[in-house]
Amino acid sequence: MIFPLLVTSAVFAGGCFWGTEYVFEHVRGVRSVTSGFARDRVTGTAADLPQAVEAVRIVYDPAVISYKQLLEIFFTVAHDPTSRDRQGPDVGPEYRAVIFVYSSVEAAAAKEYVAELRSAKQFARPIVTELRVLDRFTVAGAFHQDYSARNLTDGYVVQNDLPKLERLRKVFPGLYQEQRAP
């Protein structure tokens, strides 16, 4: 059984943060989305330290949207959970798909949801999205914040980000909102 989470933020890495940010800005109950770089907490040697990955920090109202619903949007709309170190045209370890968690409750919820997806054989290929404990989130520069919203005619945005927003609108009509969260 999963208990309601007490935290009101989530950090997801799903390839380029521009598109992930743009999707979650249009989700009812999301108060803000910030693009940045996330690192996990590691216990190995310095050689084991991972590279920071592009990620978004989502601040949300759990009375309006649940953590599980955020996970559903992340897996269904925001990224391809079967692709390691690649999302669309972006290739490299900085584009790795990761659910970063703050607590054991959040970790349990994420593990349970991924197990549901695997059991239902939701995807044709294995899910490779990782689950890691968040160590640090560093906000990306101003150029990256709201990039998709500010550049709706940019070829990258048209090809990669606008289709995600349309998918959100179609698959989650009750959670989609036209007005973007800041």
mmCIF file of C-alpha atoms in Angstrom:
data_model
loop_
_atom_site.group_PDB
_atom_site.id
_atom_site.type_symbol
_atom_site.label_atom_id
_atom_site.label_comp_id
_atom_site.label_asym_id
_atom_site.label_seq_id
_atom_site.Cartn_x
_atom_site.Cartn_y
_atom_site.Cartn_z
ATOM 1 C CA MET A 1 0.000 0.000 0.000
ATOM 2 C CA ILE A 2 1.285 3.461 -0.880
ATOM 3 C CA PHE A 3 0.678 6.313 1.504
ATOM 4 C CA PRO A 4 0.293 9.905 0.310
ATOM 5 C CA LEU A 5 3.603 11.687 0.011
ATOM 6 C CA LEU A 6 4.412 14.627 2.199
ATOM 7 C CA VAL A 7 6.823 16.192 -0.271
ATOM 8 C CA THR A 8 5.575 18.523 -2.951
ATOM 9 C CA SER A 9 8.385 18.280 -5.450
ATOM 10 C CA ALA A 10 9.704 15.669 -7.829
ATOM 11 C CA VAL A 11 12.825 15.519 -9.977
ATOM 12 C CA PHE A 12 12.760 13.655 -13.292
ATOM 13 C CA ALA A 13 15.413 13.321 -15.975
ATOM 14 C CA GLY A 14 14.031 12.341 -19.346
ATOM 15 C CA GLY A 15 16.414 13.561 -21.998
ATOM 16 C CA CYS A 16 16.608 17.219 -22.922
ATOM 17 C CA PHE A 17 15.043 19.205 -20.118
ATOM 18 C CA TRP A 18 13.332 21.648 -22.507
ATOM 19 C CA GLY A 19 10.624 19.201 -23.561
ATOM 20 C CA THR A 20 10.184 17.645 -20.124
ATOM 21 C CA GLU A 21 9.771 21.109 -18.621
ATOM 22 C CA TYR A 22 7.268 22.111 -21.320
ATOM 23 C CA VAL A 23 5.108 19.028 -20.712
ATOM 24 C CA PHE A 24 4.933 19.423 -16.935
ATOM 25 C CA GLU A 25 4.260 23.169 -17.152
ATOM 26 C CA HIS A 26 0.925 22.220 -18.717
ATOM 27 C CA VAL A 27 -0.151 19.791 -15.990
ATOM 28 C CA ARG A 28 -2.956 20.789 -13.642
ATOM 29 C CA GLY A 29 -1.657 20.963 -10.071
ATOM 30 C CA VAL A 30 1.926 21.749 -11.072
ATOM 31 C CA ARG A 31 2.993 25.050 -9.538
ATOM 32 C CA SER A 32 6.428 25.434 -11.147
ATOM 33 C CA VAL A 33 8.962 23.572 -13.260
ATOM 34 C CA THR A 34 12.667 24.373 -13.308
ATOM 35 C CA SER A 35 15.248 23.000 -15.726
ATOM 36 C CA GLY A 36 18.568 21.986 -14.259
ATOM 37 C CA PHE A 37 21.155 19.319 -13.669
ATOM 38 C CA ALA A 38 20.713 16.507 -11.152
ATOM 39 C CA ARG A 39 23.246 14.232 -9.508
ATOM 40 C CA ASP A 40 22.600 11.194 -7.425
ATOM 41 C CA ARG A 41 24.006 10.241 -4.056
ATOM 42 C CA VAL A 42 26.714 7.633 -4.489
ATOM 43 C CA THR A 43 28.691 5.626 -2.012
ATOM 44 C CA GLY A 44 31.453 4.332 -4.311
ATOM 45 C CA THR A 45 34.840 5.688 -5.202
ATOM 46 C CA ALA A 46 35.448 8.903 -7.109
ATOM 47 C CA ALA A 47 35.616 6.841 -10.309
ATOM 48 C CA ASP A 48 31.985 5.798 -9.717
ATOM 49 C CA LEU A 49 30.683 9.353 -9.645
ATOM 50 C CA PRO A 50 28.085 9.797 -12.378
ATOM 51 C CA GLN A 51 27.817 12.767 -14.652
ATOM 52 C CA ALA A 52 25.050 15.244 -13.912
ATOM 53 C CA VAL A 53 22.012 14.679 -16.110
ATOM 54 C CA GLU A 54 19.539 17.164 -17.557
ATOM 55 C CA ALA A 55 16.474 17.107 -15.307
ATOM 56 C CA VAL A 56 13.478 19.110 -14.140
ATOM 57 C CA ARG A 57 12.339 19.921 -10.630
ATOM 58 C CA ILE A 58 8.544 19.935 -10.440
ATOM 59 C CA VAL A 59 6.789 21.652 -7.548
ATOM 60 C CA TYR A 60 3.228 20.394 -7.313
ATOM 61 C CA ASP A 61 0.129 20.455 -5.147
ATOM 62 C CA PRO A 62 -0.526 16.875 -3.959
ATOM 63 C CA ALA A 63 -4.152 17.810 -3.280
ATOM 64 C CA VAL A 64 -4.583 18.315 -7.049
ATOM 65 C CA ILE A 65 -2.181 15.804 -8.610
ATOM 66 C CA SER A 66 -0.522 12.765 -7.099
ATOM 67 C CA TYR A 67 3.062 11.635 -7.401
ATOM 68 C CA LYS A 68 1.811 8.532 -9.227
ATOM 69 C CA GLN A 69 0.033 10.726 -11.795
ATOM 70 C CA LEU A 70 3.288 12.627 -12.335
ATOM 71 C CA LEU A 71 5.016 9.282 -12.908
ATOM 72 C CA GLU A 72 2.305 8.262 -15.383
ATOM 73 C CA ILE A 73 2.862 11.453 -17.380
ATOM 74 C CA PHE A 74 6.636 11.027 -17.197
ATOM 75 C CA PHE A 75 6.469 7.465 -18.572
ATOM 76 C CA THR A 76 3.648 7.985 -21.066
ATOM 77 C CA VAL A 77 4.440 11.426 -22.465
ATOM 78 C CA ALA A 78 7.707 13.003 -21.353
ATOM 79 C CA HIS A 79 10.298 10.360 -22.238
ATOM 80 C CA ASP A 80 10.995 6.947 -23.736
ATOM 81 C CA PRO A 81 11.683 4.687 -20.743
ATOM 82 C CA THR A 82 13.213 2.006 -22.990
ATOM 83 C CA SER A 83 16.091 4.140 -24.235
ATOM 84 C CA ARG A 84 19.331 4.503 -22.254
ATOM 85 C CA ASP A 85 21.439 7.625 -22.740
ATOM 86 C CA ARG A 86 19.277 8.760 -25.632
ATOM 87 C CA GLN A 87 16.001 10.610 -26.056
ATOM 88 C CA GLY A 88 15.103 11.488 -29.622
ATOM 89 C CA PRO A 89 18.035 13.258 -31.270
ATOM 90 C CA ASP A 90 19.877 13.794 -27.970
ATOM 91 C CA VAL A 91 22.570 11.218 -27.251
ATOM 92 C CA GLY A 92 24.892 10.861 -24.265
ATOM 93 C CA PRO A 93 24.855 10.071 -20.537
ATOM 94 C CA GLU A 94 23.576 13.586 -19.731
ATOM 95 C CA TYR A 95 20.275 12.516 -21.364
ATOM 96 C CA ARG A 96 19.820 9.392 -19.231
ATOM 97 C CA ALA A 97 16.306 8.744 -17.941
ATOM 98 C CA VAL A 98 16.169 8.837 -14.139
ATOM 99 C CA ILE A 99 13.569 9.218 -11.418
ATOM 100 C CA PHE A 100 15.339 11.047 -8.614
ATOM 101 C CA VAL A 101 13.795 10.468 -5.192
ATOM 102 C CA TYR A 102 13.978 12.346 -1.909
ATOM 103 C CA SER A 103 12.612 9.676 0.412
ATOM 104 C CA SER A 104 11.994 5.968 0.864
ATOM 105 C CA VAL A 105 8.260 6.614 0.412
ATOM 106 C CA GLU A 106 8.874 8.212 -2.978
ATOM 107 C CA ALA A 107 11.260 5.386 -3.920
ATOM 108 C CA ALA A 108 8.657 2.768 -2.987
ATOM 109 C CA ALA A 109 5.991 4.535 -5.042
ATOM 110 C CA ALA A 110 8.277 4.742 -8.079
ATOM 111 C CA LYS A 111 9.370 1.096 -7.771
ATOM 112 C CA GLU A 112 5.764 -0.024 -7.473
ATOM 113 C CA TYR A 113 4.703 1.949 -10.543
ATOM 114 C CA VAL A 114 7.591 0.634 -12.669
ATOM 115 C CA ALA A 115 6.736 -2.911 -11.519
ATOM 116 C CA GLU A 116 3.128 -2.322 -12.653
ATOM 117 C CA LEU A 117 4.366 -1.203 -16.076
ATOM 118 C CA ARG A 118 6.658 -4.209 -16.406
ATOM 119 C CA SER A 119 3.937 -6.623 -15.290
ATOM 120 C CA ALA A 120 1.492 -5.151 -17.805
ATOM 121 C CA LYS A 121 4.183 -5.349 -20.521
ATOM 122 C CA GLN A 122 3.386 -1.734 -21.272
ATOM 123 C CA PHE A 123 6.444 -1.333 -23.494
ATOM 124 C CA ALA A 124 7.832 -3.597 -26.215
ATOM 125 C CA ARG A 125 11.397 -3.212 -24.892
ATOM 126 C CA PRO A 126 12.668 -3.351 -21.293
ATOM 127 C CA ILE A 127 12.294 -0.249 -19.118
ATOM 128 C CA VAL A 128 15.742 1.207 -18.448
ATOM 129 C CA THR A 129 14.719 4.377 -16.594
ATOM 130 C CA GLU A 130 16.761 4.402 -13.404
ATOM 131 C CA LEU A 131 15.774 5.178 -9.833
ATOM 132 C CA ARG A 132 18.329 7.158 -7.828
ATOM 133 C CA VAL A 133 18.500 9.163 -4.629
ATOM 134 C CA LEU A 134 18.848 12.861 -5.371
ATOM 135 C CA ASP A 135 22.003 14.455 -4.030
ATOM 136 C CA ARG A 136 21.979 17.790 -5.785
ATOM 137 C CA PHE A 137 19.884 19.782 -8.232
ATOM 138 C CA THR A 138 21.560 22.769 -9.880
ATOM 139 C CA VAL A 139 19.373 25.230 -11.771
ATOM 140 C CA ALA A 140 20.314 25.647 -15.437
ATOM 141 C CA GLY A 141 20.996 29.082 -16.870
ATOM 142 C CA ALA A 142 18.218 31.499 -17.834
ATOM 143 C CA PHE A 143 18.615 30.602 -21.524
ATOM 144 C CA HIS A 144 17.289 27.102 -20.766
ATOM 145 C CA GLN A 145 14.307 28.106 -18.605
ATOM 146 C CA ASP A 146 11.030 28.052 -20.575
ATOM 147 C CA TYR A 147 13.022 27.467 -23.771
ATOM 148 C CA SER A 148 10.251 25.607 -25.597
ATOM 149 C CA ALA A 149 7.577 28.135 -24.641
ATOM 150 C CA ARG A 150 9.775 31.004 -25.856
ATOM 151 C CA ASN A 151 10.796 29.259 -29.085
ATOM 152 C CA LEU A 152 7.667 27.598 -30.471
ATOM 153 C CA THR A 153 8.899 27.823 -34.079
ATOM 154 C CA ASP A 154 12.404 26.453 -33.386
ATOM 155 C CA GLY A 155 12.917 23.261 -35.412
ATOM 156 C CA TYR A 156 13.966 21.245 -32.360
ATOM 157 C CA VAL A 157 10.899 22.331 -30.404
ATOM 158 C CA VAL A 158 8.525 21.703 -33.320
ATOM 159 C CA GLN A 159 9.965 18.233 -33.948
ATOM 160 C CA ASN A 160 10.445 17.038 -30.352
ATOM 161 C CA ASP A 161 8.537 19.091 -27.787
ATOM 162 C CA LEU A 162 5.241 20.120 -29.382
ATOM 163 C CA PRO A 163 4.282 16.473 -30.127
ATOM 164 C CA LYS A 164 4.766 15.666 -26.431
ATOM 165 C CA LEU A 165 2.403 18.466 -25.465
ATOM 166 C CA GLU A 166 -0.191 17.194 -27.937
ATOM 167 C CA ARG A 167 0.170 13.691 -26.479
ATOM 168 C CA LEU A 168 -0.378 15.097 -22.980
ATOM 169 C CA ARG A 169 -3.538 16.820 -24.180
ATOM 170 C CA LYS A 170 -4.875 13.608 -25.759
ATOM 171 C CA VAL A 171 -3.834 11.012 -23.188
ATOM 172 C CA PHE A 172 -4.466 13.066 -20.019
ATOM 173 C CA PRO A 173 -7.254 15.522 -20.920
ATOM 174 C CA GLY A 174 -8.305 15.884 -17.273
ATOM 175 C CA LEU A 175 -4.787 16.858 -16.217
ATOM 176 C CA TYR A 176 -3.909 19.054 -19.181
ATOM 177 C CA GLN A 177 -4.157 22.807 -18.781
ATOM 178 C CA GLU A 178 -3.567 25.403 -21.470
ATOM 179 C CA GLN A 179 -2.112 27.946 -19.035
ATOM 180 C CA ARG A 180 1.513 27.137 -18.198
ATOM 181 C CA ALA A 181 2.798 26.963 -14.667
ATOM 182 C CA PRO A 182 5.657 29.404 -14.087
#
